């Protein structure tokens, strides 16, 4: 009883107007101090621990998810005040469809309610100029959920300062599969006919020259074996330009030579040009900056098929023991401070290297 009594006193004190005013002032001071240093451009969150938080506090599972959305609002305000450009959150995995139907239906209903609230009371997003993007497999969602998603995206599409990426429903493997599929489709289609710097005559000369080199090598081999080289047919000409005149090109041929001597050919993209940047351009996050910070709550230390491609050598990962509904500035502050310290350390290490290269 004493612990419950103390907890109630603590909650009463923290909710009192003087305490709220003091806490709000302290938060603003800390955020202002953070803005004086380097600020991450892109932060991703795995919002894990809603169900375990609900069980530990003996409340319904769906209520734990409600509290998780409230935590998201707090975190977004902190990020946007600090100057973070893109926040990406893992709201619903494709694998979550394997959960009990009542929980999946509850999450879908909750998503609709929260997106409706964003549409009707979007002061936070409007204040910081944040647009909503929903990334994932739309085909897995019902029409009523898609309708709310489209309205949320359309309502905030003119906000250009910040981005909120909601991955719903999403897995990184599916994202990479989609990116590779679209890349293959792009490289399987020919581009519009282009004018090449070589005429059809020049291309034919090159082919015939290579064939002549091969036949000369064969004659040289025959001579070395004591055989006479095959005679050159009468009327043949060594001039490669005359060889090209025997090539017939139909009017609609893709290799047709124009009057100015250049050739119109169908150009296919070279698959050798496919790079990591090519795949980047086909991801859901194509126009987002590189991922700086990856945060997962609830003490679980794995990526769970989230942002696998986007996590690169400079992405700093933080696995926190608190549950997502508890996540607040007091948890996020050490993450940002450590990231800033590492950035300054990296800049100090790269400084001498740059001077050595310049010398």
mmCIF file of C-alpha atoms in Angstrom:
data_model
loop_
_atom_site.group_PDB
_atom_site.id
_atom_site.type_symbol
_atom_site.label_atom_id
_atom_site.label_comp_id
_atom_site.label_asym_id
_atom_site.label_seq_id
_atom_site.Cartn_x
_atom_site.Cartn_y
_atom_site.Cartn_z
ATOM 1 C CA UNK A 1 0.000 0.000 0.000
ATOM 2 C CA UNK A 2 2.859 2.370 0.775
ATOM 3 C CA UNK A 3 4.299 2.019 -2.763
ATOM 4 C CA UNK A 4 0.891 2.675 -4.309
ATOM 5 C CA UNK A 5 0.425 5.688 -2.028
ATOM 6 C CA UNK A 6 3.819 7.144 -2.976
ATOM 7 C CA UNK A 7 3.109 6.564 -6.663
ATOM 8 C CA UNK A 8 -0.146 8.495 -6.412
ATOM 9 C CA UNK A 9 1.556 11.381 -4.623
ATOM 10 C CA UNK A 10 4.266 11.461 -7.285
ATOM 11 C CA UNK A 11 1.728 11.487 -10.137
ATOM 12 C CA UNK A 12 -0.287 14.203 -8.396
ATOM 13 C CA UNK A 13 2.793 16.369 -7.935
ATOM 14 C CA UNK A 14 4.016 15.948 -11.523
ATOM 15 C CA UNK A 15 0.575 16.821 -12.895
ATOM 16 C CA UNK A 16 0.286 19.988 -10.819
ATOM 17 C CA UNK A 17 0.574 23.289 -12.768
ATOM 18 C CA UNK A 18 3.861 24.441 -11.118
ATOM 19 C CA UNK A 19 5.537 21.093 -11.798
ATOM 20 C CA UNK A 20 4.277 20.974 -15.381
ATOM 21 C CA UNK A 21 5.576 24.510 -15.967
ATOM 22 C CA UNK A 22 8.994 23.641 -14.540
ATOM 23 C CA UNK A 23 9.245 20.407 -16.542
ATOM 24 C CA UNK A 24 8.209 22.170 -19.757
ATOM 25 C CA UNK A 25 10.842 24.855 -19.209
ATOM 26 C CA UNK A 26 13.522 22.245 -18.527
ATOM 27 C CA UNK A 27 12.602 20.338 -21.708
ATOM 28 C CA UNK A 28 12.830 23.466 -23.823
ATOM 29 C CA UNK A 29 16.225 24.318 -22.306
ATOM 30 C CA UNK A 30 17.603 20.836 -23.007
ATOM 31 C CA UNK A 31 16.296 20.801 -26.569
ATOM 32 C CA UNK A 32 17.774 24.249 -27.173
ATOM 33 C CA UNK A 33 21.143 23.004 -25.931
ATOM 34 C CA UNK A 34 20.974 19.970 -28.237
ATOM 35 C CA UNK A 35 20.374 22.235 -31.245
ATOM 36 C CA UNK A 36 23.737 23.911 -30.664
ATOM 37 C CA UNK A 37 25.562 20.756 -31.772
ATOM 38 C CA UNK A 38 25.251 18.533 -34.851
ATOM 39 C CA UNK A 39 21.722 17.240 -35.395
ATOM 40 C CA UNK A 40 20.874 13.898 -37.067
ATOM 41 C CA UNK A 41 18.927 14.252 -40.294
ATOM 42 C CA UNK A 42 17.204 10.849 -40.217
ATOM 43 C CA UNK A 43 16.156 8.852 -37.131
ATOM 44 C CA UNK A 44 14.314 5.502 -37.125
ATOM 45 C CA UNK A 45 12.398 3.924 -34.236
ATOM 46 C CA UNK A 46 11.239 0.373 -33.613
ATOM 47 C CA UNK A 47 8.317 1.059 -31.281
ATOM 48 C CA UNK A 48 8.607 -2.164 -29.322
ATOM 49 C CA UNK A 49 7.150 -3.157 -25.958
ATOM 50 C CA UNK A 50 3.527 -1.981 -26.093
ATOM 51 C CA UNK A 51 2.116 -5.410 -25.238
ATOM 52 C CA UNK A 52 4.621 -6.112 -22.480
ATOM 53 C CA UNK A 53 3.970 -2.681 -21.009
ATOM 54 C CA UNK A 54 0.253 -3.448 -20.981
ATOM 55 C CA UNK A 55 0.806 -6.817 -19.273
ATOM 56 C CA UNK A 56 3.136 -5.343 -16.659
ATOM 57 C CA UNK A 57 0.582 -2.633 -15.835
ATOM 58 C CA UNK A 58 -2.398 -5.016 -15.999
ATOM 59 C CA UNK A 59 -4.233 -3.140 -18.744
ATOM 60 C CA UNK A 60 -5.687 -4.265 -22.073
ATOM 61 C CA UNK A 61 -3.245 -4.858 -24.928
ATOM 62 C CA UNK A 62 -4.970 -2.329 -27.163
ATOM 63 C CA UNK A 63 -4.600 0.280 -24.408
ATOM 64 C CA UNK A 64 -0.846 -0.357 -24.464
ATOM 65 C CA UNK A 65 -0.876 0.444 -28.180
ATOM 66 C CA UNK A 66 -2.855 3.640 -27.487
ATOM 67 C CA UNK A 67 -0.168 4.744 -25.040
ATOM 68 C CA UNK A 68 2.429 3.874 -27.669
ATOM 69 C CA UNK A 69 0.867 6.359 -30.101
ATOM 70 C CA UNK A 70 0.963 9.031 -27.381
ATOM 71 C CA UNK A 71 4.670 8.323 -26.943
ATOM 72 C CA UNK A 72 5.113 8.764 -30.702
ATOM 73 C CA UNK A 73 3.588 12.260 -30.510
ATOM 74 C CA UNK A 74 6.059 13.194 -27.752
ATOM 75 C CA UNK A 75 9.025 11.853 -29.703
ATOM 76 C CA UNK A 76 7.998 13.607 -32.926
ATOM 77 C CA UNK A 77 7.849 16.946 -31.149
ATOM 78 C CA UNK A 78 11.315 16.411 -29.669
ATOM 79 C CA UNK A 79 12.780 15.411 -33.039
ATOM 80 C CA UNK A 80 11.233 18.253 -35.008
ATOM 81 C CA UNK A 81 12.188 20.841 -32.382
ATOM 82 C CA UNK A 82 15.789 19.612 -32.522
ATOM 83 C CA UNK A 83 15.819 19.919 -36.316
ATOM 84 C CA UNK A 84 15.562 16.266 -37.418
ATOM 85 C CA UNK A 85 14.349 16.185 -41.026
ATOM 86 C CA UNK A 86 13.008 12.616 -41.299
ATOM 87 C CA UNK A 87 11.523 10.315 -38.649
ATOM 88 C CA UNK A 88 10.753 6.735 -39.703
ATOM 89 C CA UNK A 89 8.742 4.483 -37.377
ATOM 90 C CA UNK A 90 8.003 0.765 -37.570
ATOM 91 C CA UNK A 91 4.265 0.733 -36.921
ATOM 92 C CA UNK A 92 3.212 -2.671 -38.223
ATOM 93 C CA UNK A 93 5.199 -5.573 -39.635
ATOM 94 C CA UNK A 94 3.819 -7.858 -42.320
ATOM 95 C CA UNK A 95 4.625 -10.655 -39.883
ATOM 96 C CA UNK A 96 2.162 -9.132 -37.402
ATOM 97 C CA UNK A 97 -0.694 -10.486 -39.491
ATOM 98 C CA UNK A 98 0.139 -13.800 -37.811
ATOM 99 C CA UNK A 99 -1.022 -12.421 -34.460
ATOM 100 C CA UNK A 100 -4.515 -13.181 -33.114
ATOM 101 C CA UNK A 101 -7.222 -11.745 -35.344
ATOM 102 C CA UNK A 102 -8.758 -9.623 -32.588
ATOM 103 C CA UNK A 103 -5.399 -7.906 -32.005
ATOM 104 C CA UNK A 104 -4.781 -7.316 -35.721
ATOM 105 C CA UNK A 105 -8.297 -5.872 -36.115
ATOM 106 C CA UNK A 106 -7.721 -3.695 -33.055
ATOM 107 C CA UNK A 107 -4.433 -2.368 -34.469
ATOM 108 C CA UNK A 108 -6.058 -1.583 -37.798
ATOM 109 C CA UNK A 109 -8.871 0.265 -36.052
ATOM 110 C CA UNK A 110 -6.346 2.095 -33.884
ATOM 111 C CA UNK A 111 -4.358 3.141 -36.950
ATOM 112 C CA UNK A 112 -7.534 4.534 -38.517
ATOM 113 C CA UNK A 113 -8.386 6.490 -35.362
ATOM 114 C CA UNK A 114 -4.900 7.971 -34.976
ATOM 115 C CA UNK A 115 -4.633 8.904 -38.640
ATOM 116 C CA UNK A 116 -8.055 10.533 -38.402
ATOM 117 C CA UNK A 117 -6.755 12.535 -35.439
ATOM 118 C CA UNK A 118 -3.761 13.615 -37.513
ATOM 119 C CA UNK A 119 -6.140 14.843 -40.190
ATOM 120 C CA UNK A 120 -8.514 16.656 -37.838
ATOM 121 C CA UNK A 121 -6.021 17.908 -35.243
ATOM 122 C CA UNK A 122 -2.740 18.047 -37.133
ATOM 123 C CA UNK A 123 -1.331 21.060 -35.255
ATOM 124 C CA UNK A 124 1.943 19.258 -34.540
ATOM 125 C CA UNK A 125 2.578 18.374 -38.177
ATOM 126 C CA UNK A 126 1.437 21.790 -39.397
ATOM 127 C CA UNK A 127 3.596 23.604 -36.845
ATOM 128 C CA UNK A 128 6.763 21.884 -38.004
ATOM 129 C CA UNK A 129 5.799 21.450 -41.661
ATOM 130 C CA UNK A 130 5.860 17.653 -41.563
ATOM 131 C CA UNK A 131 4.302 15.492 -44.263
ATOM 132 C CA UNK A 132 3.037 11.960 -43.642
ATOM 133 C CA UNK A 133 4.116 9.064 -45.837
ATOM 134 C CA UNK A 134 2.927 5.503 -45.330
ATOM 135 C CA UNK A 135 5.457 2.952 -46.590
ATOM 136 C CA UNK A 136 4.622 -0.695 -47.122
ATOM 137 C CA UNK A 137 2.462 -3.199 -48.923
ATOM 138 C CA UNK A 138 -0.826 -1.429 -49.609
ATOM 139 C CA UNK A 139 -2.328 -4.581 -51.127
ATOM 140 C CA UNK A 140 -2.513 -6.144 -47.647
ATOM 141 C CA UNK A 141 -4.724 -3.382 -46.231
ATOM 142 C CA UNK A 142 -8.491 -3.097 -46.377
ATOM 143 C CA UNK A 143 -10.188 -0.357 -48.379
ATOM 144 C CA UNK A 144 -11.362 1.579 -45.317
ATOM 145 C CA UNK A 145 -7.819 1.752 -43.923
ATOM 146 C CA UNK A 146 -6.419 2.766 -47.324
ATOM 147 C CA UNK A 147 -8.985 5.544 -47.588
ATOM 148 C CA UNK A 148 -7.841 7.088 -44.291
ATOM 149 C CA UNK A 149 -4.166 6.668 -45.235
ATOM 150 C CA UNK A 150 -4.687 8.442 -48.545
ATOM 151 C CA UNK A 151 -6.462 11.320 -46.842
ATOM 152 C CA UNK A 152 -3.675 11.705 -44.264
ATOM 153 C CA UNK A 153 -1.034 11.725 -46.992
ATOM 154 C CA UNK A 154 -3.016 14.141 -49.170
ATOM 155 C CA UNK A 155 -3.732 16.522 -46.269
ATOM 156 C CA UNK A 156 -0.045 16.921 -45.390
ATOM 157 C CA UNK A 157 1.501 16.674 -48.859
ATOM 158 C CA UNK A 158 2.212 20.435 -49.022
ATOM 159 C CA UNK A 159 4.310 20.329 -45.831
ATOM 160 C CA UNK A 160 7.917 20.385 -47.056
ATOM 161 C CA UNK A 161 10.155 20.895 -44.005
ATOM 162 C CA UNK A 162 10.013 17.452 -42.350
ATOM 163 C CA UNK A 163 8.848 13.919 -43.122
ATOM 164 C CA UNK A 164 7.138 11.277 -41.001
ATOM 165 C CA UNK A 165 7.524 7.830 -42.566
ATOM 166 C CA UNK A 166 5.077 5.298 -41.113
ATOM 167 C CA UNK A 167 6.047 1.763 -42.125
ATOM 168 C CA UNK A 168 2.697 -0.008 -42.244
ATOM 169 C CA UNK A 169 2.624 -2.928 -43.104
ATOM 170 C CA UNK A 170 6.293 -3.350 -43.858
ATOM 171 C CA UNK A 171 9.309 -5.631 -43.880
ATOM 172 C CA UNK A 172 12.726 -4.690 -45.196
ATOM 173 C CA UNK A 173 13.002 -7.840 -47.290
ATOM 174 C CA UNK A 174 9.779 -6.965 -49.077
ATOM 175 C CA UNK A 175 11.031 -3.424 -49.663
ATOM 176 C CA UNK A 176 14.286 -4.701 -51.169
ATOM 177 C CA UNK A 177 12.391 -7.226 -53.296
ATOM 178 C CA UNK A 178 10.183 -4.444 -54.631
ATOM 179 C CA UNK A 179 13.216 -2.251 -55.344
ATOM 180 C CA UNK A 180 15.026 -5.015 -57.226
ATOM 181 C CA UNK A 181 11.882 -5.895 -59.180
ATOM 182 C CA UNK A 182 11.384 -2.291 -60.308
ATOM 183 C CA UNK A 183 15.076 -1.999 -61.190
ATOM 184 C CA UNK A 184 14.857 -5.121 -63.358
ATOM 185 C CA UNK A 185 11.733 -3.775 -65.062
ATOM 186 C CA UNK A 186 13.467 -0.482 -65.777
ATOM 187 C CA UNK A 187 16.574 -2.158 -67.208
ATOM 188 C CA UNK A 188 14.510 -4.574 -69.274
ATOM 189 C CA UNK A 189 12.853 -1.785 -71.208
ATOM 190 C CA UNK A 190 14.672 -0.058 -74.003
ATOM 191 C CA UNK A 191 14.963 3.658 -73.867
ATOM 192 C CA UNK A 192 13.856 5.878 -76.709
ATOM 193 C CA UNK A 193 15.905 5.589 -79.900
ATOM 194 C CA UNK A 194 19.047 7.677 -79.580
ATOM 195 C CA UNK A 195 21.526 9.032 -82.089
ATOM 196 C CA UNK A 196 24.887 7.311 -81.806
ATOM 197 C CA UNK A 197 28.227 8.941 -82.679
ATOM 198 C CA UNK A 198 29.114 6.039 -85.042
ATOM 199 C CA UNK A 199 27.558 5.478 -88.415
ATOM 200 C CA UNK A 200 26.298 2.077 -89.475
ATOM 201 C CA UNK A 201 29.209 1.926 -91.959
ATOM 202 C CA UNK A 202 31.722 2.413 -89.146
ATOM 203 C CA UNK A 203 30.092 -0.319 -87.037
ATOM 204 C CA UNK A 204 30.134 -2.716 -90.021
ATOM 205 C CA UNK A 205 33.806 -1.932 -90.647
ATOM 206 C CA UNK A 206 34.633 -2.827 -87.073
ATOM 207 C CA UNK A 207 32.806 -6.163 -87.277
ATOM 208 C CA UNK A 208 34.415 -7.089 -90.600
ATOM 209 C CA UNK A 209 37.826 -6.064 -89.304
ATOM 210 C CA UNK A 210 37.507 -8.459 -86.388
ATOM 211 C CA UNK A 211 36.352 -11.237 -88.720
ATOM 212 C CA UNK A 212 39.389 -10.545 -90.963
ATOM 213 C CA UNK A 213 41.699 -10.805 -87.960
ATOM 214 C CA UNK A 214 40.258 -14.194 -87.071
ATOM 215 C CA UNK A 215 40.505 -15.524 -90.663
ATOM 216 C CA UNK A 216 44.102 -14.256 -90.919
ATOM 217 C CA UNK A 217 44.981 -16.116 -87.769
ATOM 218 C CA UNK A 218 43.455 -19.324 -89.197
ATOM 219 C CA UNK A 219 45.470 -18.958 -92.458
ATOM 220 C CA UNK A 220 48.617 -18.408 -90.453
ATOM 221 C CA UNK A 221 47.898 -21.598 -88.515
ATOM 222 C CA UNK A 222 47.283 -23.524 -91.761
ATOM 223 C CA UNK A 223 50.571 -22.258 -93.211
ATOM 224 C CA UNK A 224 52.448 -23.402 -90.152
ATOM 225 C CA UNK A 225 50.999 -26.889 -90.715
ATOM 226 C CA UNK A 226 52.211 -26.965 -94.326
ATOM 227 C CA UNK A 227 48.851 -26.080 -95.883
ATOM 228 C CA UNK A 228 48.407 -23.450 -98.556
ATOM 229 C CA UNK A 229 46.330 -20.434 -97.568
ATOM 230 C CA UNK A 230 42.948 -20.314 -99.233
ATOM 231 C CA UNK A 231 42.912 -18.018 -102.250
ATOM 232 C CA UNK A 232 41.111 -14.746 -102.148
ATOM 233 C CA UNK A 233 37.954 -14.802 -104.279
ATOM 234 C CA UNK A 234 38.189 -12.654 -107.383
ATOM 235 C CA UNK A 235 36.460 -9.335 -107.281
ATOM 236 C CA UNK A 236 36.860 -8.956 -103.546
ATOM 237 C CA UNK A 237 38.122 -5.655 -102.214
ATOM 238 C CA UNK A 238 40.153 -5.073 -99.099
ATOM 239 C CA UNK A 239 38.498 -1.753 -98.553
ATOM 240 C CA UNK A 240 36.179 -2.092 -95.547
ATOM 241 C CA UNK A 241 33.914 0.658 -96.841
ATOM 242 C CA UNK A 242 32.952 -1.573 -99.786
ATOM 243 C CA UNK A 243 32.119 -4.369 -97.401
ATOM 244 C CA UNK A 244 29.631 -2.190 -95.600
ATOM 245 C CA UNK A 245 27.792 -1.515 -98.840
ATOM 246 C CA UNK A 246 26.658 -5.149 -98.972
ATOM 247 C CA UNK A 247 24.722 -4.744 -95.704
ATOM 248 C CA UNK A 248 20.991 -4.334 -96.248
ATOM 249 C CA UNK A 249 19.114 -2.126 -93.778
ATOM 250 C CA UNK A 250 15.343 -1.971 -93.946
ATOM 251 C CA UNK A 251 13.649 1.392 -93.505
ATOM 252 C CA UNK A 252 12.190 0.459 -90.100
ATOM 253 C CA UNK A 253 15.352 -1.226 -88.860
ATOM 254 C CA UNK A 254 16.544 0.058 -85.446
ATOM 255 C CA UNK A 255 20.024 0.324 -86.925
ATOM 256 C CA UNK A 256 18.946 2.428 -89.920
ATOM 257 C CA UNK A 257 21.479 5.017 -91.091
ATOM 258 C CA UNK A 258 20.195 8.548 -91.513
ATOM 259 C CA UNK A 259 21.217 11.006 -94.225
ATOM 260 C CA UNK A 260 23.860 12.630 -92.056
ATOM 261 C CA UNK A 261 25.641 9.301 -91.650
ATOM 262 C CA UNK A 262 24.654 8.747 -88.006
ATOM 263 C CA UNK A 263 22.569 5.814 -86.838
ATOM 264 C CA UNK A 264 19.323 5.531 -84.885
ATOM 265 C CA UNK A 265 19.570 2.496 -82.626
ATOM 266 C CA UNK A 266 17.523 1.139 -79.751
ATOM 267 C CA UNK A 267 19.609 1.594 -76.623
ATOM 268 C CA UNK A 268 19.160 -0.738 -73.657
ATOM 269 C CA UNK A 269 20.504 0.330 -70.253
ATOM 270 C CA UNK A 270 23.711 -1.471 -69.377
ATOM 271 C CA UNK A 271 23.222 -3.797 -66.396
ATOM 272 C CA UNK A 272 26.851 -3.180 -65.488
ATOM 273 C CA UNK A 273 25.731 0.303 -64.439
ATOM 274 C CA UNK A 274 23.485 -1.058 -61.654
ATOM 275 C CA UNK A 275 25.004 0.057 -58.341
ATOM 276 C CA UNK A 276 23.883 0.418 -54.747
ATOM 277 C CA UNK A 277 22.760 3.943 -55.661
ATOM 278 C CA UNK A 278 20.495 2.423 -58.339
ATOM 279 C CA UNK A 279 18.768 0.280 -55.714
ATOM 280 C CA UNK A 280 18.578 3.274 -53.367
ATOM 281 C CA UNK A 281 16.579 5.149 -55.983
ATOM 282 C CA UNK A 282 13.920 2.414 -56.022
ATOM 283 C CA UNK A 283 13.446 2.055 -52.234
ATOM 284 C CA UNK A 284 10.498 3.497 -50.322
ATOM 285 C CA UNK A 285 12.956 5.963 -48.719
ATOM 286 C CA UNK A 286 14.535 7.013 -52.031
ATOM 287 C CA UNK A 287 14.401 10.761 -51.384
ATOM 288 C CA UNK A 288 15.315 10.576 -47.680
ATOM 289 C CA UNK A 289 18.772 11.329 -46.255
ATOM 290 C CA UNK A 290 20.928 8.419 -45.002
ATOM 291 C CA UNK A 291 19.894 6.865 -41.701
ATOM 292 C CA UNK A 292 21.853 8.390 -38.805
ATOM 293 C CA UNK A 293 20.267 6.818 -35.712
ATOM 294 C CA UNK A 294 18.390 3.545 -35.201
ATOM 295 C CA UNK A 295 16.569 3.183 -31.862
ATOM 296 C CA UNK A 296 14.762 0.138 -30.525
ATOM 297 C CA UNK A 297 13.032 -0.008 -27.160
ATOM 298 C CA UNK A 298 12.092 -2.926 -24.837
ATOM 299 C CA UNK A 299 15.632 -4.320 -24.504
ATOM 300 C CA UNK A 300 15.470 -6.517 -27.621
ATOM 301 C CA UNK A 301 18.693 -6.289 -29.642
ATOM 302 C CA UNK A 302 17.750 -7.164 -33.210
ATOM 303 C CA UNK A 303 16.587 -5.311 -36.311
ATOM 304 C CA UNK A 304 13.465 -7.450 -36.906
ATOM 305 C CA UNK A 305 13.501 -6.923 -40.677
ATOM 306 C CA UNK A 306 13.403 -3.118 -40.411
ATOM 307 C CA UNK A 307 15.594 -0.731 -42.454
ATOM 308 C CA UNK A 308 18.112 -3.470 -43.265
ATOM 309 C CA UNK A 309 19.289 -1.739 -46.437
ATOM 310 C CA UNK A 310 19.290 1.757 -44.941
ATOM 311 C CA UNK A 311 21.491 0.776 -41.976
ATOM 312 C CA UNK A 312 25.014 1.543 -43.194
ATOM 313 C CA UNK A 313 28.462 1.888 -41.660
ATOM 314 C CA UNK A 314 27.713 5.325 -40.191
ATOM 315 C CA UNK A 315 24.332 4.395 -38.693
ATOM 316 C CA UNK A 316 24.529 4.318 -34.898
ATOM 317 C CA UNK A 317 22.245 1.812 -33.178
ATOM 318 C CA UNK A 318 20.808 2.113 -29.686
ATOM 319 C CA UNK A 319 18.882 -0.653 -27.922
ATOM 320 C CA UNK A 320 17.101 0.707 -24.860
ATOM 321 C CA UNK A 321 15.536 -1.287 -22.036
ATOM 322 C CA UNK A 322 12.466 0.908 -21.534
ATOM 323 C CA UNK A 323 9.160 0.000 -23.167
ATOM 324 C CA UNK A 324 7.966 2.256 -25.981
ATOM 325 C CA UNK A 325 5.016 3.819 -24.055
ATOM 326 C CA UNK A 326 7.580 5.006 -21.465
ATOM 327 C CA UNK A 327 9.929 6.538 -24.038
ATOM 328 C CA UNK A 328 10.475 10.257 -23.529
ATOM 329 C CA UNK A 329 13.148 12.945 -23.578
ATOM 330 C CA UNK A 330 14.936 11.444 -20.577
ATOM 331 C CA UNK A 331 15.575 8.309 -22.679
ATOM 332 C CA UNK A 332 16.235 10.094 -25.965
ATOM 333 C CA UNK A 333 18.577 12.743 -24.542
ATOM 334 C CA UNK A 334 21.481 10.318 -23.832
ATOM 335 C CA UNK A 335 21.061 8.871 -27.353
ATOM 336 C CA UNK A 336 21.384 12.286 -28.993
ATOM 337 C CA UNK A 337 24.273 13.328 -26.774
ATOM 338 C CA UNK A 338 26.228 10.154 -27.560
ATOM 339 C CA UNK A 339 25.554 10.568 -31.289
ATOM 340 C CA UNK A 340 26.809 14.165 -31.142
ATOM 341 C CA UNK A 341 29.931 13.086 -29.242
ATOM 342 C CA UNK A 342 30.698 10.414 -31.823
ATOM 343 C CA UNK A 343 30.199 12.894 -34.657
ATOM 344 C CA UNK A 344 32.652 15.343 -33.088
ATOM 345 C CA UNK A 345 35.153 12.539 -32.467
ATOM 346 C CA UNK A 346 34.839 11.407 -36.090
ATOM 347 C CA UNK A 347 35.397 14.972 -37.337
ATOM 348 C CA UNK A 348 38.519 15.298 -35.172
ATOM 349 C CA UNK A 349 39.905 12.014 -36.529
ATOM 350 C CA UNK A 350 39.213 12.944 -40.146
ATOM 351 C CA UNK A 351 40.809 16.393 -39.811
ATOM 352 C CA UNK A 352 44.467 15.186 -39.744
ATOM 353 C CA UNK A 353 43.750 12.738 -42.574
ATOM 354 C CA UNK A 354 42.470 15.525 -44.792
ATOM 355 C CA UNK A 355 45.564 17.635 -44.047
ATOM 356 C CA UNK A 356 47.828 14.704 -44.916
ATOM 357 C CA UNK A 357 46.021 14.190 -48.235
ATOM 358 C CA UNK A 358 46.290 17.883 -49.037
ATOM 359 C CA UNK A 359 50.028 17.883 -48.271
#
